[in-house]
mmCIF file of C-alpha atoms in Angstrom:
data_model
loop_
_atom_site.group_PDB
_atom_site.id
_atom_site.type_symbol
_atom_site.label_atom_id
_atom_site.label_comp_id
_atom_site.label_asym_id
_atom_site.label_seq_id
_atom_site.Cartn_x
_atom_site.Cartn_y
_atom_site.Cartn_z
ATOM 1 C CA MET H 1 31.546 160.317 101.498
ATOM 2 C CA LYS H 2 34.242 159.901 99.118
ATOM 3 C CA ALA H 3 33.804 159.638 95.605
ATOM 4 C CA TYR H 4 35.300 155.945 93.961
ATOM 5 C CA ILE H 5 38.343 156.504 91.824
ATOM 6 C CA PRO H 6 38.681 153.867 89.397
ATOM 7 C CA GLY H 7 42.270 152.680 89.229
ATOM 8 C CA ALA H 8 43.011 154.091 92.840
ATOM 9 C CA TRP H 9 43.581 150.645 94.372
ATOM 10 C CA PRO H 10 45.592 148.843 91.591
ATOM 11 C CA LYS H 11 47.879 151.985 91.597
ATOM 12 C CA ARG H 12 48.165 151.654 95.740
ATOM 13 C CA ILE H 13 49.125 148.095 95.415
ATOM 14 C CA ALA H 14 52.079 148.750 92.572
ATOM 15 C CA ALA H 15 53.259 151.372 94.782
ATOM 16 C CA LEU H 16 53.518 149.152 97.937
ATOM 17 C CA LEU H 17 54.736 146.466 95.969
ATOM 18 C CA ALA H 18 57.280 148.784 94.479
ATOM 19 C CA LEU H 19 58.297 149.950 97.884
ATOM 20 C CA THR H 20 58.481 146.311 99.105
ATOM 21 C CA VAL H 21 61.049 145.921 96.330
ATOM 22 C CA LEU H 22 63.367 148.628 97.273
ATOM 23 C CA ALA H 23 63.273 147.500 100.667
ATOM 24 C CA LEU H 24 64.405 143.937 99.837
ATOM 25 C CA VAL H 25 67.008 145.492 97.373
ATOM 26 C CA LEU H 26 68.554 147.968 100.163
ATOM 27 C CA ILE H 27 68.241 145.461 103.038
ATOM 28 C CA ASN H 28 70.431 142.972 100.415
ATOM 29 C CA ALA H 29 72.758 145.068 98.832
ATOM 30 C CA TRP H 30 76.085 143.654 98.505
ATOM 31 C CA TRP H 31 77.858 147.501 98.502
ATOM 32 C CA LEU H 32 76.488 148.395 102.120
ATOM 33 C CA ALA H 33 78.155 145.436 103.632
ATOM 34 C CA ASP H 34 81.830 145.506 104.341
ATOM 35 C CA ASN H 35 84.258 143.746 102.257
ATOM 36 C CA PRO H 36 85.018 140.365 103.711
ATOM 37 C CA ARG H 37 88.344 139.876 105.086
ATOM 38 C CA GLY H 38 90.579 137.121 103.499
ATOM 39 C CA TYR H 39 91.328 135.756 99.475
ATOM 40 C CA VAL H 40 89.632 133.254 97.412
ATOM 41 C CA LYS H 41 90.535 129.735 97.761
ATOM 42 C CA LEU H 42 90.781 127.094 94.727
ATOM 43 C CA VAL H 43 89.671 123.685 95.594
ATOM 44 C CA ALA H 44 91.536 121.491 93.214
ATOM 45 C CA HIS H 45 88.791 118.474 92.581
ATOM 46 C CA ARG H 46 90.826 115.167 92.085
ATOM 47 C CA GLY H 47 93.884 117.184 91.815
ATOM 48 C CA VAL H 48 95.363 117.716 88.391
ATOM 49 C CA HIS H 49 93.226 115.450 86.296
ATOM 50 C CA GLN H 50 92.194 114.177 82.803
ATOM 51 C CA LEU H 51 89.270 116.116 81.709
ATOM 52 C CA TYR H 52 86.503 114.214 79.957
ATOM 53 C CA ASP H 53 83.575 114.311 78.203
ATOM 54 C CA HIS H 54 80.190 114.693 80.840
ATOM 55 C CA THR H 55 77.501 114.398 77.515
ATOM 56 C CA GLY H 56 75.254 111.628 78.772
ATOM 57 C CA ILE H 57 77.161 110.024 81.729
ATOM 58 C CA ASP H 58 75.720 107.872 84.598
ATOM 59 C CA LYS H 59 77.277 106.149 87.751
ATOM 60 C CA ASP H 60 78.588 103.549 85.459
ATOM 61 C CA THR H 61 79.947 105.513 82.705
ATOM 62 C CA CYS H 62 83.833 104.506 82.131
ATOM 63 C CA THR H 63 85.051 108.343 82.252
ATOM 64 C CA ALA H 64 88.793 106.885 81.594
ATOM 65 C CA SER H 65 87.653 106.031 77.940
ATOM 66 C CA ARG H 66 86.277 109.658 76.846
ATOM 67 C CA ILE H 67 89.124 111.911 78.313
ATOM 68 C CA GLU H 68 89.905 115.021 75.905
ATOM 69 C CA ALA H 69 93.201 115.020 73.925
ATOM 70 C CA PRO H 70 96.017 115.023 77.262
ATOM 71 C CA TYR H 71 97.744 118.110 77.437
ATOM 72 C CA HIS H 72 99.559 117.661 80.594
ATOM 73 C CA PRO H 73 101.138 114.167 82.025
ATOM 74 C CA HIS H 74 99.224 113.755 85.368
ATOM 75 C CA LEU H 75 96.387 111.326 86.640
ATOM 76 C CA GLU H 76 93.873 111.979 89.383
ATOM 77 C CA ASN H 77 94.573 111.043 93.012
ATOM 78 C CA THR H 78 98.057 110.386 92.246
ATOM 79 C CA LEU H 79 100.936 111.821 94.249
ATOM 80 C CA GLY H 80 101.901 113.762 91.045
ATOM 81 C CA SER H 81 98.666 114.932 90.754
ATOM 82 C CA ILE H 82 98.693 116.472 94.552
ATOM 83 C CA ALA H 83 102.125 118.078 94.195
ATOM 84 C CA MET H 84 101.441 119.856 91.093
ATOM 85 C CA ALA H 85 98.071 121.185 92.372
ATOM 86 C CA LYS H 86 99.817 122.608 95.175
ATOM 87 C CA ARG H 87 102.540 123.910 92.846
ATOM 88 C CA LEU H 88 99.473 125.588 90.898
ATOM 89 C CA GLY H 89 97.803 127.475 93.591
ATOM 90 C CA ALA H 90 95.328 125.198 94.895
ATOM 91 C CA GLN H 91 94.499 126.082 98.548
ATOM 92 C CA LEU H 92 92.692 122.903 98.827
ATOM 93 C CA ILE H 93 92.793 119.544 97.261
ATOM 94 C CA GLU H 94 90.111 116.729 97.054
ATOM 95 C CA VAL H 95 91.129 113.225 96.633
ATOM 96 C CA ASP H 96 88.692 110.028 97.238
ATOM 97 C CA ILE H 97 89.454 107.328 99.774
ATOM 98 C CA ALA H 98 89.368 103.969 99.202
ATOM 99 C CA PRO H 99 90.087 101.389 102.187
ATOM 100 C CA THR H 100 91.810 98.267 101.329
ATOM 101 C CA LYS H 101 91.602 94.440 102.039
ATOM 102 C CA ASP H 102 94.212 94.940 104.447
ATOM 103 C CA GLY H 103 92.627 97.679 106.447
ATOM 104 C CA ARG H 104 94.566 100.297 104.454
ATOM 105 C CA ILE H 105 93.486 103.480 102.718
ATOM 106 C CA ALA H 106 94.641 104.126 99.260
ATOM 107 C CA LEU H 107 93.373 106.973 97.057
ATOM 108 C CA PHE H 108 91.662 105.816 94.372
ATOM 109 C CA HIS H 109 88.036 107.550 92.354
ATOM 110 C CA ASP H 110 85.846 104.226 90.861
ATOM 111 C CA TRP H 111 84.325 101.527 92.931
ATOM 112 C CA THR H 112 86.173 99.249 90.650
ATOM 113 C CA LEU H 113 89.287 99.083 88.969
ATOM 114 C CA ASP H 114 88.400 98.017 85.437
ATOM 115 C CA CYS H 115 87.834 101.308 83.957
ATOM 116 C CA ARG H 116 91.231 103.055 84.832
ATOM 117 C CA THR H 117 93.758 100.315 85.335
ATOM 118 C CA ASN H 118 94.777 96.495 84.094
ATOM 119 C CA GLY H 119 92.964 95.270 87.554
ATOM 120 C CA THR H 120 89.729 93.941 87.706
ATOM 121 C CA GLY H 121 86.927 93.602 90.880
ATOM 122 C CA GLU H 122 86.267 95.834 93.651
ATOM 123 C CA VAL H 123 89.002 98.163 94.796
ATOM 124 C CA ARG H 124 88.060 97.170 98.732
ATOM 125 C CA GLY H 125 89.143 94.073 97.928
ATOM 126 C CA LYS H 126 92.661 94.344 97.322
ATOM 127 C CA THR H 127 95.345 95.099 99.635
ATOM 128 C CA LEU H 128 97.412 97.843 99.455
ATOM 129 C CA ALA H 129 100.022 95.737 97.591
ATOM 130 C CA GLU H 130 97.969 94.442 95.070
ATOM 131 C CA LEU H 131 96.858 97.906 94.452
ATOM 132 C CA LYS H 132 100.163 99.103 93.869
ATOM 133 C CA ALA H 133 101.193 96.597 91.432
ATOM 134 C CA LEU H 134 98.553 98.024 88.980
ATOM 135 C CA ASP H 135 99.024 100.148 86.064
ATOM 136 C CA ALA H 136 96.777 103.345 86.918
ATOM 137 C CA GLY H 137 96.731 105.000 83.446
ATOM 138 C CA HIS H 138 95.987 101.531 81.761
ATOM 139 C CA GLY H 139 92.612 102.481 80.434
ATOM 140 C CA TYR H 140 92.882 105.854 79.547
ATOM 141 C CA THR H 141 92.213 106.883 75.638
ATOM 142 C CA ALA H 142 91.230 110.183 73.864
ATOM 143 C CA ASP H 143 90.033 108.270 70.580
ATOM 144 C CA GLY H 144 87.953 105.415 71.621
ATOM 145 C CA GLY H 145 90.817 103.166 72.356
ATOM 146 C CA LYS H 146 92.940 103.513 69.441
ATOM 147 C CA THR H 147 95.703 104.699 71.557
ATOM 148 C CA PHE H 148 96.281 104.683 75.399
ATOM 149 C CA PRO H 149 98.437 107.489 76.189
ATOM 150 C CA PHE H 150 98.978 106.447 79.656
ATOM 151 C CA ARG H 151 99.228 102.743 79.638
ATOM 152 C CA GLY H 152 102.458 101.385 81.016
ATOM 153 C CA LYS H 153 102.941 104.992 82.919
ATOM 154 C CA GLY H 154 100.902 104.715 86.058
ATOM 155 C CA LEU H 155 102.871 101.472 87.548
ATOM 156 C CA GLY H 156 102.653 101.881 91.010
ATOM 157 C CA GLN H 157 100.820 105.188 91.118
ATOM 158 C CA ILE H 158 97.784 104.400 93.387
ATOM 159 C CA PRO H 159 98.853 106.058 96.637
ATOM 160 C CA SER H 160 98.627 105.291 100.151
ATOM 161 C CA LEU H 161 96.917 107.717 102.297
ATOM 162 C CA GLU H 162 100.299 108.126 104.401
ATOM 163 C CA GLU H 163 102.160 109.043 101.039
ATOM 164 C CA ALA H 164 99.620 111.192 99.964
ATOM 165 C CA LEU H 165 99.470 113.320 103.305
ATOM 166 C CA ALA H 166 103.582 113.462 102.851
ATOM 167 C CA VAL H 167 103.292 115.104 99.780
ATOM 168 C CA ALA H 168 100.123 117.324 100.389
ATOM 169 C CA GLY H 169 102.516 118.478 103.727
ATOM 170 C CA GLU H 170 100.490 121.916 105.387
ATOM 171 C CA THR H 171 98.120 121.801 102.279
ATOM 172 C CA PRO H 172 94.713 121.230 103.184
ATOM 173 C CA LEU H 173 93.023 117.860 101.634
ATOM 174 C CA LEU H 174 88.950 117.384 101.008
ATOM 175 C CA PHE H 175 88.636 113.619 101.539
ATOM 176 C CA ASN H 176 85.706 112.221 99.757
ATOM 177 C CA PHE H 177 83.778 109.114 100.855
ATOM 178 C CA LYS H 178 82.425 106.874 98.137
ATOM 179 C CA SER H 179 80.732 104.469 100.394
ATOM 180 C CA LYS H 180 78.009 104.455 102.818
ATOM 181 C CA ASP H 181 79.522 102.406 105.423
ATOM 182 C CA ALA H 182 80.145 104.996 108.451
ATOM 183 C CA GLY H 183 82.934 102.396 109.780
ATOM 184 C CA GLU H 184 85.129 104.323 106.897
ATOM 185 C CA ALA H 185 84.847 107.605 108.521
ATOM 186 C CA GLU H 186 86.258 105.870 111.992
ATOM 187 C CA LEU H 187 88.940 104.218 109.592
ATOM 188 C CA LEU H 188 90.325 107.491 108.291
ATOM 189 C CA LEU H 189 90.454 109.318 111.177
ATOM 190 C CA ALA H 190 92.150 107.072 112.878
ATOM 191 C CA ALA H 191 94.604 106.769 109.832
ATOM 192 C CA LEU H 192 95.059 110.292 110.100
ATOM 193 C CA LYS H 193 95.832 110.706 113.904
ATOM 194 C CA ALA H 194 98.136 107.658 113.554
ATOM 195 C CA ALA H 195 100.045 109.648 110.487
ATOM 196 C CA GLY H 196 100.372 113.078 113.560
ATOM 197 C CA ARG H 197 97.448 115.159 111.303
ATOM 198 C CA ASP H 198 95.463 116.848 112.841
ATOM 199 C CA PRO H 199 92.608 117.383 110.751
ATOM 200 C CA VAL H 200 91.321 120.349 112.032
ATOM 201 C CA LYS H 201 94.188 122.295 112.609
ATOM 202 C CA ALA H 202 95.402 121.099 109.131
ATOM 203 C CA GLY H 203 91.894 122.670 107.605
ATOM 204 C CA ASP H 204 91.198 119.379 105.930
ATOM 205 C CA GLY H 205 87.894 118.575 105.181
ATOM 206 C CA PHE H 206 85.587 115.257 104.574
ATOM 207 C CA TYR H 207 82.471 114.957 102.114
ATOM 208 C CA GLY H 208 80.208 112.465 100.730
ATOM 209 C CA GLY H 209 77.215 112.235 98.385
ATOM 210 C CA VAL H 210 74.543 111.417 101.186
ATOM 211 C CA GLU H 211 74.582 112.685 105.023
ATOM 212 C CA ALA H 212 73.729 109.332 106.466
ATOM 213 C CA GLY H 213 77.240 106.767 106.589
ATOM 214 C CA PRO H 214 80.686 108.138 106.816
ATOM 215 C CA VAL H 215 79.350 111.795 106.612
ATOM 216 C CA ALA H 216 77.201 111.736 109.874
ATOM 217 C CA ARG H 217 79.939 109.567 111.537
ATOM 218 C CA MET H 218 82.803 111.959 111.024
ATOM 219 C CA ARG H 219 80.246 114.835 112.337
ATOM 220 C CA ALA H 220 80.041 113.112 115.430
ATOM 221 C CA LEU H 221 83.810 112.229 115.838
ATOM 222 C CA LEU H 222 85.387 115.643 114.526
ATOM 223 C CA PRO H 223 82.517 118.547 115.602
ATOM 224 C CA GLY H 224 85.146 121.034 114.842
ATOM 225 C CA ALA H 225 86.083 119.915 111.159
ATOM 226 C CA TRP H 226 84.723 120.968 108.068
ATOM 227 C CA VAL H 227 81.775 118.114 107.047
ATOM 228 C CA PHE H 228 79.073 118.510 104.503
ATOM 229 C CA SER H 229 77.458 116.001 102.301
ATOM 230 C CA LYS H 230 75.528 116.791 98.787
ATOM 231 C CA GLU H 231 72.205 116.144 100.275
ATOM 232 C CA SER H 232 73.147 118.910 103.512
ATOM 233 C CA ALA H 233 74.831 121.213 100.693
ATOM 234 C CA HIS H 234 71.707 121.195 98.813
ATOM 235 C CA ALA H 235 69.246 122.199 101.482
ATOM 236 C CA CYS H 236 71.536 125.121 102.816
ATOM 237 C CA THR H 237 71.240 126.169 99.131
ATOM 238 C CA THR H 238 68.018 125.699 98.242
ATOM 239 C CA GLY H 239 66.840 127.201 101.907
ATOM 240 C CA TYR H 240 68.631 130.547 101.361
ATOM 241 C CA LEU H 241 67.455 130.770 98.053
ATOM 242 C CA LYS H 242 63.902 130.889 99.577
ATOM 243 C CA SER H 243 64.703 132.626 102.556
ATOM 244 C CA GLY H 244 67.639 134.858 102.071
ATOM 245 C CA TRP H 245 66.197 137.743 100.332
ATOM 246 C CA PHE H 246 64.179 138.182 103.287
ATOM 247 C CA THR H 247 67.504 137.809 105.606
ATOM 248 C CA VAL H 248 66.431 134.744 106.797
ATOM 249 C CA THR H 249 69.127 132.504 106.992
ATOM 250 C CA PRO H 250 68.007 128.727 107.132
ATOM 251 C CA ASP H 251 69.253 126.474 109.990
ATOM 252 C CA ALA H 252 70.257 123.795 107.343
ATOM 253 C CA CYS H 253 73.257 126.562 106.979
ATOM 254 C CA ARG H 254 74.487 126.414 110.369
ATOM 255 C CA ASN H 255 78.053 125.102 110.044
ATOM 256 C CA GLY H 256 76.970 123.887 106.538
ATOM 257 C CA THR H 257 78.097 124.828 102.919
ATOM 258 C CA LEU H 258 76.322 127.114 100.204
ATOM 259 C CA MET H 259 76.800 125.937 96.641
ATOM 260 C CA ILE H 260 76.311 128.733 94.187
ATOM 261 C CA PRO H 261 76.427 127.904 90.492
ATOM 262 C CA LEU H 262 78.655 130.592 88.463
ATOM 263 C CA ASN H 263 75.324 131.198 85.979
ATOM 264 C CA TYR H 264 73.118 131.825 89.132
ATOM 265 C CA GLN H 265 75.319 134.142 90.946
ATOM 266 C CA TRP H 266 72.306 136.869 90.777
ATOM 267 C CA ALA H 267 69.654 134.741 92.377
ATOM 268 C CA PHE H 268 71.530 134.812 95.801
ATOM 269 C CA ALA H 269 70.136 137.495 98.056
ATOM 270 C CA GLY H 270 73.559 139.688 98.863
ATOM 271 C CA TRP H 271 75.853 138.193 96.901
ATOM 272 C CA PRO H 272 78.621 138.332 97.359
ATOM 273 C CA ASN H 273 79.388 140.326 100.467
ATOM 274 C CA ARG H 274 76.339 140.642 102.418
ATOM 275 C CA LEU H 275 75.824 136.845 101.686
ATOM 276 C CA ILE H 276 79.037 135.981 103.018
ATOM 277 C CA GLU H 277 78.678 138.031 106.009
ATOM 278 C CA ARG H 278 75.562 135.963 107.097
ATOM 279 C CA MET H 279 77.313 132.965 106.149
ATOM 280 C CA ASP H 280 80.155 133.599 108.422
ATOM 281 C CA LYS H 281 77.731 134.198 111.464
ATOM 282 C CA VAL H 282 76.463 130.956 111.102
ATOM 283 C CA GLY H 283 79.841 128.970 110.518
ATOM 284 C CA ALA H 284 78.844 128.448 106.912
ATOM 285 C CA ARG H 285 81.332 127.909 104.068
ATOM 286 C CA VAL H 286 80.718 129.356 100.424
ATOM 287 C CA ILE H 287 81.539 127.672 97.214
ATOM 288 C CA VAL H 288 81.411 128.507 93.921
ATOM 289 C CA THR H 289 80.719 125.796 91.573
ATOM 290 C CA GLY H 290 80.590 125.800 87.616
ATOM 291 C CA PRO H 291 77.638 126.731 85.739
ATOM 292 C CA TYR H 292 74.466 124.895 86.453
ATOM 293 C CA GLY H 293 73.525 122.424 83.401
ATOM 294 C CA GLY H 294 77.239 123.311 81.870
ATOM 295 C CA LYS H 295 79.178 120.522 79.979
ATOM 296 C CA SER H 296 81.967 120.938 82.905
ATOM 297 C CA GLY H 297 81.169 119.073 85.603
ATOM 298 C CA THR H 298 80.947 120.396 88.903
ATOM 299 C CA GLY H 299 83.718 123.021 88.593
ATOM 300 C CA LEU H 300 85.150 125.697 86.421
ATOM 301 C CA ASP H 301 87.171 124.332 83.667
ATOM 302 C CA LEU H 302 87.865 127.577 81.630
ATOM 303 C CA PRO H 303 90.533 130.385 82.907
ATOM 304 C CA GLU H 304 88.125 132.964 81.770
ATOM 305 C CA GLN H 305 85.363 132.023 84.421
ATOM 306 C CA ILE H 306 87.448 133.299 86.972
ATOM 307 C CA GLY H 307 86.422 136.755 85.967
ATOM 308 C CA GLU H 308 83.056 136.139 86.368
ATOM 309 C CA ILE H 309 83.376 136.309 89.974
ATOM 310 C CA PRO H 310 83.122 139.136 92.068
ATOM 311 C CA ALA H 311 86.497 140.244 93.306
ATOM 312 C CA THR H 312 85.510 140.704 96.900
ATOM 313 C CA PHE H 313 84.477 136.812 97.057
ATOM 314 C CA THR H 314 87.002 135.327 99.607
ATOM 315 C CA GLY H 315 85.276 131.621 99.652
ATOM 316 C CA TYR H 316 85.948 128.567 97.567
ATOM 317 C CA VAL H 317 85.983 127.937 94.126
ATOM 318 C CA TRP H 318 85.330 124.569 93.020
ATOM 319 C CA VAL H 319 87.983 124.147 89.940
ATOM 320 C CA GLU H 320 87.964 120.886 87.299
ATOM 321 C CA ASP H 321 91.440 122.235 85.521
ATOM 322 C CA ILE H 322 93.714 123.759 88.067
ATOM 323 C CA TRP H 323 96.041 123.381 85.707
ATOM 324 C CA SER H 324 94.610 126.079 83.646
ATOM 325 C CA ILE H 325 92.906 128.162 86.243
ATOM 326 C CA GLY H 326 95.330 128.465 89.151
ATOM 327 C CA PRO H 327 98.128 130.483 86.826
ATOM 328 C CA ALA H 328 95.383 132.303 85.494
ATOM 329 C CA LEU H 329 94.312 133.667 88.892
ATOM 330 C CA ARG H 330 97.921 133.775 90.411
ATOM 331 C CA PRO H 331 100.587 133.986 87.438
ATOM 332 C CA ALA H 332 103.336 133.611 90.045
ATOM 333 C CA TYR H 333 102.133 129.890 90.462
ATOM 334 C CA ASN H 334 102.562 129.166 86.910
ATOM 335 C CA LYS H 335 104.955 126.533 86.548
ATOM 336 C CA ARG H 336 104.256 124.938 83.060
ATOM 337 C CA THR H 337 106.965 124.812 80.418
ATOM 338 C CA PRO H 338 106.900 126.626 77.172
ATOM 339 C CA GLN H 339 105.411 123.270 75.531
ATOM 340 C CA GLU H 340 102.990 122.656 78.201
ATOM 341 C CA GLU H 341 101.707 126.367 77.710
ATOM 342 C CA SER H 342 101.060 125.689 73.899
ATOM 343 C CA ASP H 343 99.699 122.728 74.687
ATOM 344 C CA THR H 344 97.086 124.093 76.937
ATOM 345 C CA ALA H 345 96.264 126.853 74.644
ATOM 346 C CA ARG H 346 95.334 124.369 72.141
ATOM 347 C CA ALA H 347 93.703 122.224 74.457
ATOM 348 C CA LEU H 348 91.188 125.277 76.027
ATOM 349 C CA GLU H 349 90.539 126.033 72.467
ATOM 350 C CA ALA H 350 89.094 122.786 71.541
ATOM 351 C CA ARG H 351 87.228 122.834 74.901
ATOM 352 C CA ARG H 352 85.611 126.227 74.253
ATOM 353 C CA ALA H 353 84.714 125.184 70.318
ATOM 354 C CA ALA H 354 82.904 122.132 71.666
ATOM 355 C CA ARG H 355 80.382 124.275 73.358
ATOM 356 C CA GLU H 356 79.723 126.260 70.731
#
């Protein structure tokens, strides 16, 4: 009979655990996977827009009343915003759709007009002509209402879908559904077809907050398109966090969307090469977002944040400030004047200082 050796089993268990961890590290090792093909793609959230303080905001906050001091002349969801996002190197431009009273589609973020414009009431209760008669820059202020730098400059700037498509050209658009009405998916698809645009061939995408409603309807109407909701992306992301280290890609990621916060890249098994390889196999797309729990909203808003993303990453990067990040990633796309360069540098320093 063998003698009992104190401490032998704990040592064996510790050794087994160490071997298990080593095995998991090796099977998820990104450096053992091939570099993915392609290049990183920037998603310009709201095109080129005025950034604002996200502290304590909720769905009813008027964000136009808390913008940073302006350092460029563009307003979200306008034709100038879309055109400049293209010039600054965006590979995908996010826009918000708003069906009108007369069956058209306008681009506008809010449910009501009161915050940003000189109009009142719900956007969906106005005709396109009525929306175009408004000043889209009326309510923007960076100093608590002392001055309104865009007042009078946004007349006629709420565009129709057709106008936005003409400006976007071959650049893909990511359409954001703001309502839960499934009929908006049908209305949007009909308008796209009438304008001669095939959203699948164009590389357009569609998303919304919840799966039910227009997101689910668009999935059924366009099975080959990129369609996701915040709910479905959350399911894929949390599912992979739980099972990815065991090489299991959850069903929620099949033809889905995985979102990786900038400050939690380390938590995702196989990041970046092995993870991209796994997502490619199930037809999923990967988006890097801004820091979780940060003050920048969903996307990146400082040029140096691009350097925190591995050079081999070839998915999408959600960007709040394409004005500064586009040229930082690809200097050839820098279309800013010397004065705009100077103004941008000052704005970025103020943004960094506010987060210290």
